[in-house]
């Protein structure tokens, strides 16, 4: 059996699943279905006998989240590659192929999004195995999902016939209107385009040289200029910034004549909208009335609805609802007709125009050392809850505009203030004067929780002068 390098694509913002998915913490890192996050489930699915260590393509904002979530499930990556800027899937996939080719140009890569749901991992691996020989023979293998409904939210793959086993691709079909989708479902030789690809590094590089040669030199230059950043590989920014924004479909797939399709007929979803979450929730917890409940939610005389609360302190109650989706977080509530699931991204656009922070960020801000959330905010003071992971440390820093008062409520903090180092335990506090050089660490084996009270003329996160940082950050991100 050939060893395949999984390449997980872990960028994107997932705006169609707002308010649970936002730019600062998108859907692939959230436990939307089950206990594991979509990213963790994807990484676990692409592990086993025929897979090598995964390569993850992501950005600087998510690098620590990727590393932490892989560590939680015991998977060690071959590389976590940081793209300097989002340029869609074409340059990211080429970069992965070029890096693998430097070691073995005939090695196979399986490129997959990290936000899909495929419950039967063994069935998916069997489909991958069908594509190994065509991929070795220089074919680019794409995976098509057997449709179970006329879907207008997916692109399609048209096959020459309806048989099983690997088949040549006739053509790509853009997202259809409803009537056309129904016709394709009835025809039987149209599959949903899953956006999952299997190929050898050599084959993909040659495809770019033939169909999208403008990408090859700058992507190689970005790899040649890459730097190791505490366990991450950061591609060089200058050549990368000059790349066009283009998907792998437009750059290569729709032009190539060596494409093979493997049919996958088990359950699959890209969770591209709350209607997909509704369907997947019902698959796991069937309801005669089509009522899908997640979190503290109650339905009374409702039919075909999704009621979801991601806040333990917020109960969602629906009465007499039909074909409605209600999704609540601690700071936002979405109410929408189920048929308008693809329009949820319009909410993000509208909130951006109003400069509402809910458009892109959560109250809880994740950092490599832990997380914090604001409990109270006024003109000259702010109260935060801060949680620091065992063994983690914030940067050594100072502030120009604010002083801070820290009260430990759980665990033990090791606090540096100028030249003084103090252990602060539960129910103890310490004051950090304006301008003092300070650091907070958790020397214990359990999370440390403290309440921070800031006072001053400016309380923004950019009021930081950093002197040392174990995470090699330029700003407190």
XYZ file of C-alpha atoms in Angstrom:
477
model
C 0.000 0.000 0.000
C 1.386 3.412 -0.948
C 1.959 5.906 1.841
C -0.096 9.030 1.181
C 0.635 12.476 2.597
C -2.640 14.081 3.726
C -2.790 17.828 3.089
C -5.405 19.535 5.234
C -6.605 22.950 4.130
C -7.312 24.894 7.316
C -7.933 28.499 6.287
C -11.173 30.293 5.514
C -13.763 32.068 7.626
C -16.954 30.020 7.198
C -19.296 33.010 7.069
C -22.340 30.887 6.160
C -22.214 29.367 9.661
C -22.192 32.683 11.500
C -22.565 33.317 14.457
C -20.794 30.100 15.557
C -18.149 30.475 12.832
C -16.316 33.811 12.586
C -13.092 35.084 11.079
C -11.265 34.911 14.415
C -12.306 31.281 15.034
C -13.930 29.655 11.959
C -16.047 26.531 11.722
C -13.271 23.991 11.196
C -12.004 24.574 14.733
C -15.421 24.362 16.403
C -17.236 21.220 17.633
C -20.234 21.769 15.384
C -21.128 18.078 15.237
C -20.080 15.863 18.148
C -17.345 16.442 20.698
C -14.385 16.795 18.334
C -13.858 19.789 16.099
C -14.266 19.364 12.344
C -10.501 19.843 11.939
C -9.718 17.139 14.488
C -12.201 14.724 12.922
C -10.651 15.365 9.489
C -7.116 14.786 10.784
C -8.168 11.581 12.529
C -9.965 10.354 9.380
C -6.802 10.821 7.308
C -4.624 8.765 9.637
C -3.919 5.069 9.616
C -2.056 2.454 7.647
C -1.963 4.126 4.234
C -1.435 7.693 5.462
C 1.702 9.471 6.561
C 1.906 12.451 8.873
C -0.383 15.275 7.735
C 0.707 18.576 6.259
C -1.525 21.473 7.267
C -1.859 24.623 5.173
C -3.091 27.495 7.321
C -2.386 31.126 8.222
C -0.639 32.904 11.060
C -3.870 33.562 12.970
C -4.684 29.856 13.255
C -1.239 28.294 13.627
C -1.412 27.784 17.392
C -4.994 26.506 17.196
C -3.913 23.918 14.597
C -0.957 22.781 16.716
C -3.026 22.557 19.911
C -5.911 20.638 18.337
C -3.552 18.119 16.704
C -1.757 17.627 20.023
C -5.086 16.985 21.766
C -5.795 13.994 19.498
C -2.228 12.708 19.480
C -1.358 13.436 15.841
C 2.079 14.807 14.987
C 2.126 16.811 11.725
C 4.796 16.554 9.067
C 4.550 20.331 8.742
C 2.258 23.210 9.646
C 2.757 25.635 6.780
C 1.858 29.289 7.264
C 0.640 31.103 4.175
C 1.603 34.804 4.366
C -1.781 35.801 2.896
C -4.911 34.067 1.680
C -4.601 33.319 -2.047
C -7.248 30.594 -2.392
C -6.451 26.906 -2.924
C -4.278 26.903 -6.070
C -0.997 28.258 -4.625
C -1.460 26.368 -1.352
C -1.835 23.028 -3.145
C 1.117 23.778 -5.432
C 3.246 24.652 -2.394
C 2.395 21.314 -0.782
C 3.273 19.442 -4.000
C 6.594 21.258 -4.385
C 7.601 20.597 -0.784
C 6.753 16.890 -1.026
C 8.475 16.619 -4.436
C 11.711 17.852 -2.895
C 11.803 14.549 -0.972
C 9.986 12.217 -3.378
C 8.311 13.505 -6.568
C 6.302 10.281 -6.930
C 4.774 10.458 -3.475
C 0.980 10.738 -3.422
C -0.835 13.644 -1.765
C -4.466 13.657 -0.664
C -5.741 17.229 -0.426
C -8.880 17.677 1.662
C -10.750 20.528 3.334
C -10.703 20.321 7.123
C -14.366 21.232 7.625
C -16.178 18.258 6.053
C -18.193 15.579 7.841
C -17.628 11.978 6.697
C -18.873 9.670 9.459
C -17.575 6.406 7.951
C -13.806 6.900 7.805
C -13.205 3.308 6.685
C -15.540 3.720 3.703
C -13.745 6.892 2.727
C -10.350 5.178 2.949
C -11.658 2.430 0.651
C -12.620 5.113 -1.866
C -9.142 6.627 -1.565
C -7.611 3.212 -2.206
C -9.542 3.018 -5.500
C -7.747 6.144 -6.629
C -4.201 5.052 -5.803
C -3.407 3.240 -9.067
C -4.822 6.006 -11.318
C -2.846 8.564 -9.297
C 0.346 6.530 -9.698
C -0.305 6.445 -13.450
C -0.300 10.241 -13.646
C -4.015 10.926 -13.212
C -5.441 13.614 -10.929
C -8.157 11.866 -8.947
C -11.131 13.820 -7.655
C -13.860 12.434 -5.428
C -17.540 12.823 -6.290
C -20.384 12.367 -3.835
C -23.476 10.462 -4.962
C -26.266 13.048 -4.511
C -29.358 12.221 -2.469
C -31.302 15.397 -3.275
C -31.327 18.191 -5.881
C -28.740 20.517 -4.328
C -28.075 24.036 -5.635
C -25.258 24.799 -3.195
C -22.652 22.452 -4.736
C -20.789 22.227 -7.994
C -21.139 18.945 -9.889
C -18.965 16.451 -11.760
C -20.366 14.878 -14.914
C -19.268 11.311 -15.702
C -19.500 9.483 -19.000
C -21.501 6.667 -17.372
C -23.085 5.540 -14.117
C -20.825 2.623 -13.209
C -18.742 2.037 -10.120
C -14.971 2.343 -9.903
C -12.693 5.138 -11.143
C -14.032 6.875 -14.263
C -12.853 9.706 -16.517
C -14.395 13.110 -15.829
C -16.489 14.562 -18.651
C -16.753 18.085 -17.267
C -17.268 20.313 -14.230
C -20.699 21.872 -13.782
C -21.216 25.103 -11.833
C -23.818 25.336 -9.070
C -27.135 24.782 -10.873
C -30.602 26.240 -10.563
C -33.163 24.056 -8.751
C -34.760 22.630 -11.909
C -31.394 21.693 -13.407
C -30.285 20.115 -10.121
C -33.375 17.903 -10.177
C -32.598 16.812 -13.747
C -29.006 15.914 -12.819
C -30.176 13.890 -9.830
C -32.466 11.876 -12.092
C -29.763 11.362 -14.746
C -27.542 9.472 -12.303
C -24.184 10.381 -13.848
C -23.711 13.649 -11.951
C -21.892 13.738 -8.607
C -21.341 16.539 -6.125
C -17.840 17.977 -6.304
C -16.310 17.315 -2.881
C -13.145 19.324 -3.520
C -10.936 16.388 -2.451
C -8.017 15.414 -4.711
C -5.433 12.620 -4.908
C -2.325 12.941 -7.093
C 1.418 12.516 -7.162
C 3.557 15.556 -6.479
C 5.103 15.226 -9.936
C 1.698 15.144 -11.667
C 0.387 18.270 -9.939
C 3.552 20.276 -10.571
C 3.438 19.353 -14.246
C -0.257 20.338 -14.366
C 0.609 23.794 -13.039
C 3.459 24.163 -15.517
C 1.054 23.341 -18.323
C -2.109 25.169 -17.235
C -1.077 27.838 -14.682
C 2.672 28.455 -15.152
C 2.563 31.908 -13.557
C 2.213 30.263 -10.140
C 5.242 27.994 -10.266
C 8.155 30.400 -9.886
C 6.732 32.624 -7.107
C 5.461 29.649 -5.082
C 8.881 27.977 -5.338
C 10.486 31.276 -4.295
C 8.179 31.453 -1.282
C 9.290 27.938 -0.302
C 12.976 28.711 -0.893
C 12.667 31.776 1.337
C 10.621 30.023 4.035
C 11.708 30.260 7.652
C 11.141 27.935 10.573
C 9.113 29.667 13.269
C 9.064 27.623 16.536
C 7.796 24.493 14.843
C 5.913 26.164 11.975
C 7.134 26.745 8.416
C 6.434 30.336 7.405
C 6.514 30.866 3.630
C 8.284 33.979 2.363
C 5.850 36.869 2.052
C 7.246 38.879 -0.862
C 6.869 36.291 -3.680
C 3.601 35.018 -2.166
C 2.017 38.474 -2.074
C 2.391 38.765 -5.850
C 0.289 35.656 -6.519
C -3.220 35.793 -7.913
C -6.236 34.674 -5.900
C -7.361 31.511 -7.699
C -8.928 28.182 -6.809
C -7.419 24.876 -7.876
C -10.562 24.221 -9.968
C -10.078 27.321 -12.112
C -6.282 27.148 -12.243
C -5.889 23.463 -13.134
C -8.829 21.105 -12.840
C -11.145 22.643 -15.433
C -8.300 22.692 -17.970
C -6.696 19.291 -17.342
C -7.494 16.235 -19.476
C -6.098 13.639 -17.063
C -8.835 13.713 -14.407
C -10.357 10.585 -12.908
C -13.375 10.513 -10.597
C -13.942 8.085 -7.737
C -17.543 7.845 -6.564
C -18.250 8.026 -2.816
C -21.773 6.986 -1.874
C -21.668 7.118 1.921
C -22.700 10.086 4.036
C -20.802 13.303 3.398
C -21.404 16.987 4.088
C -19.312 20.104 3.715
C -21.518 21.769 6.374
C -21.848 24.708 4.033
C -24.832 26.195 5.829
C -27.127 25.803 8.816
C -29.472 23.676 6.711
C -26.622 21.154 6.441
C -26.157 21.265 10.225
C -29.908 20.632 10.572
C -29.707 17.549 8.329
C -26.587 16.172 10.013
C -28.048 16.699 13.500
C -31.170 14.773 12.494
C -29.014 11.946 11.098
C -27.533 11.532 14.564
C -30.692 12.248 16.583
C -33.733 11.478 14.406
C -36.978 13.351 15.050
C -40.376 12.646 13.467
C -41.120 16.378 13.446
C -37.749 17.288 11.922
C -36.717 19.159 15.075
C -32.940 19.383 15.546
C -31.852 20.576 18.994
C -28.324 21.380 20.180
C -27.395 22.744 23.581
C -29.971 24.262 25.960
C -32.898 24.396 23.527
C -36.605 23.584 23.795
C -39.118 23.122 20.970
C -42.883 23.318 21.496
C -45.131 22.392 18.559
C -42.325 22.986 16.031
C -41.657 21.285 12.697
C -38.526 21.148 10.528
C -36.548 23.568 12.679
C -33.027 23.946 14.012
C -32.760 25.338 17.536
C -29.196 25.671 18.785
C -27.598 27.416 21.755
C -23.834 27.473 22.149
C -24.070 29.214 25.525
C -24.812 27.228 28.675
C -26.469 30.305 30.170
C -28.820 30.990 27.254
C -31.894 28.833 26.684
C -33.466 28.939 23.205
C -37.209 28.233 23.142
C -39.225 27.870 19.929
C -43.031 27.802 19.867
C -45.044 26.974 16.767
C -42.117 27.395 14.407
C -41.772 25.781 10.982
C -38.814 25.775 8.560
C -36.868 28.164 10.792
C -33.274 28.157 12.064
C -32.386 29.782 15.401
C -28.722 29.817 16.425
C -27.620 31.599 19.589
C -24.218 32.357 21.071
C -23.412 34.485 24.115
C -23.346 37.685 22.036
C -25.480 37.092 18.912
C -28.671 35.359 17.762
C -29.460 34.296 14.185
C -33.089 33.747 13.142
C -33.572 32.740 9.500
C -35.831 30.845 7.155
C -34.298 27.430 6.488
C -34.473 28.052 2.734
C -32.227 31.118 3.184
C -29.292 29.222 4.711
C -26.915 30.291 1.926
C -27.725 33.950 2.625
C -26.418 33.945 6.200
C -23.131 35.399 4.964
C -25.108 38.571 4.185
C -25.471 39.042 7.937
C -21.688 39.230 8.258
C -21.529 41.844 5.493
C -24.267 43.907 7.167
C -22.577 43.752 10.569
C -19.224 44.724 9.078
C -20.820 47.857 7.622
C -22.078 48.704 11.123
C -18.596 48.034 12.587
C -20.061 45.456 14.942
C -17.403 43.245 16.486
C -19.758 40.239 16.249
C -19.093 40.183 12.507
C -15.594 38.773 12.928
C -14.748 38.141 16.587
C -16.028 36.304 19.648
C -16.117 37.604 23.225
C -13.591 34.862 24.031
C -10.230 35.607 22.416
C -7.986 32.545 21.913
C -4.216 32.920 22.283
C -1.382 30.354 22.239
C -1.134 30.574 26.037
C -4.885 30.203 26.676
C -7.777 32.663 26.302
C -9.426 35.749 27.755
C -12.827 37.411 27.641
C -14.064 40.851 28.624
C -16.563 40.850 31.488
C -17.057 44.633 31.741
C -15.855 47.587 29.661
C -16.196 51.353 30.129
C -14.239 54.469 29.095
C -11.479 54.116 31.688
C -11.692 50.551 32.974
C -11.990 46.982 31.719
C -12.492 43.714 33.597
C -11.273 40.456 32.001
C -11.252 36.780 32.845
C -7.933 35.247 31.781
C -7.186 31.509 31.588
C -3.568 30.389 31.186
C -2.746 26.808 30.218
C -0.356 24.744 32.382
C 3.244 25.647 31.612
C 2.244 28.577 29.393
C 3.375 32.195 29.701
C 2.306 35.566 28.367
C 4.948 37.792 26.810
C 7.229 40.035 28.844
C 5.633 43.412 28.171
C 4.676 46.866 29.350
C 1.853 49.344 28.675
C 1.922 53.058 27.978
C -1.669 53.915 28.898
C -2.913 51.460 31.532
C -2.172 49.825 34.863
C -3.455 46.389 35.856
C -4.628 44.612 38.995
C -4.606 40.805 38.909
C -6.644 38.562 41.262
C -6.008 34.816 41.033
C -9.195 32.783 41.490
C -7.915 29.324 40.526
C -4.414 27.852 40.371
C -1.131 29.656 40.872
C 0.456 32.466 38.868
C 4.139 33.267 38.643
C 4.227 37.036 38.165
C 7.169 39.201 37.173
C 6.894 42.960 37.810
C 10.119 44.751 36.893
C 12.779 42.966 38.980
C 10.408 41.212 41.393
C 9.094 37.660 40.854
C 6.139 36.557 42.992
C 3.989 33.432 43.281
C 0.355 34.504 43.535
C -2.137 31.845 44.668
C -5.927 31.697 44.938
C -7.556 34.740 46.578
C -4.313 36.699 46.343
C -3.723 39.711 44.093
C -0.920 41.826 42.688
C -0.730 45.314 41.172
C 1.096 46.131 37.917
C 1.790 49.899 37.713
C 1.600 51.781 34.426
C 4.878 51.351 32.536
C 6.106 48.375 34.592
C 7.707 45.510 32.661
C 5.701 42.437 33.581
C 4.879 38.851 32.731
C 2.361 36.238 33.858
C 3.127 32.499 33.834
C 1.371 29.329 34.960
C 3.962 27.076 36.641
C 1.343 24.515 37.695
C -0.275 21.456 36.151
C -3.850 22.809 36.030
C -5.232 25.868 34.207
C -4.767 29.127 36.062
C -7.682 31.568 36.137
C -7.460 35.191 37.156
C -9.513 38.353 36.999
C -7.721 41.346 35.500
C -8.875 44.903 36.193
C -7.396 47.477 33.801
C -7.581 51.222 34.389
C -6.250 53.963 32.145
C -6.888 56.364 29.304
C -6.612 53.688 26.556
C -7.419 49.969 26.942
C -6.831 48.567 23.440
C -4.942 45.309 22.840
C -2.371 47.207 20.784
C -1.084 49.091 23.847
C 1.723 46.583 24.283
C 5.480 46.952 24.149
C 6.842 43.428 23.907
C 10.338 42.482 25.090
C 10.281 38.673 25.041
C 7.784 36.095 23.811
C 8.093 32.307 23.781
C 5.647 32.195 20.844
C 7.689 34.569 18.646
C 4.767 36.946 18.042
C 5.178 40.511 16.822
C 1.953 41.626 18.533
C -0.192 40.037 21.181
C -2.090 37.804 18.775
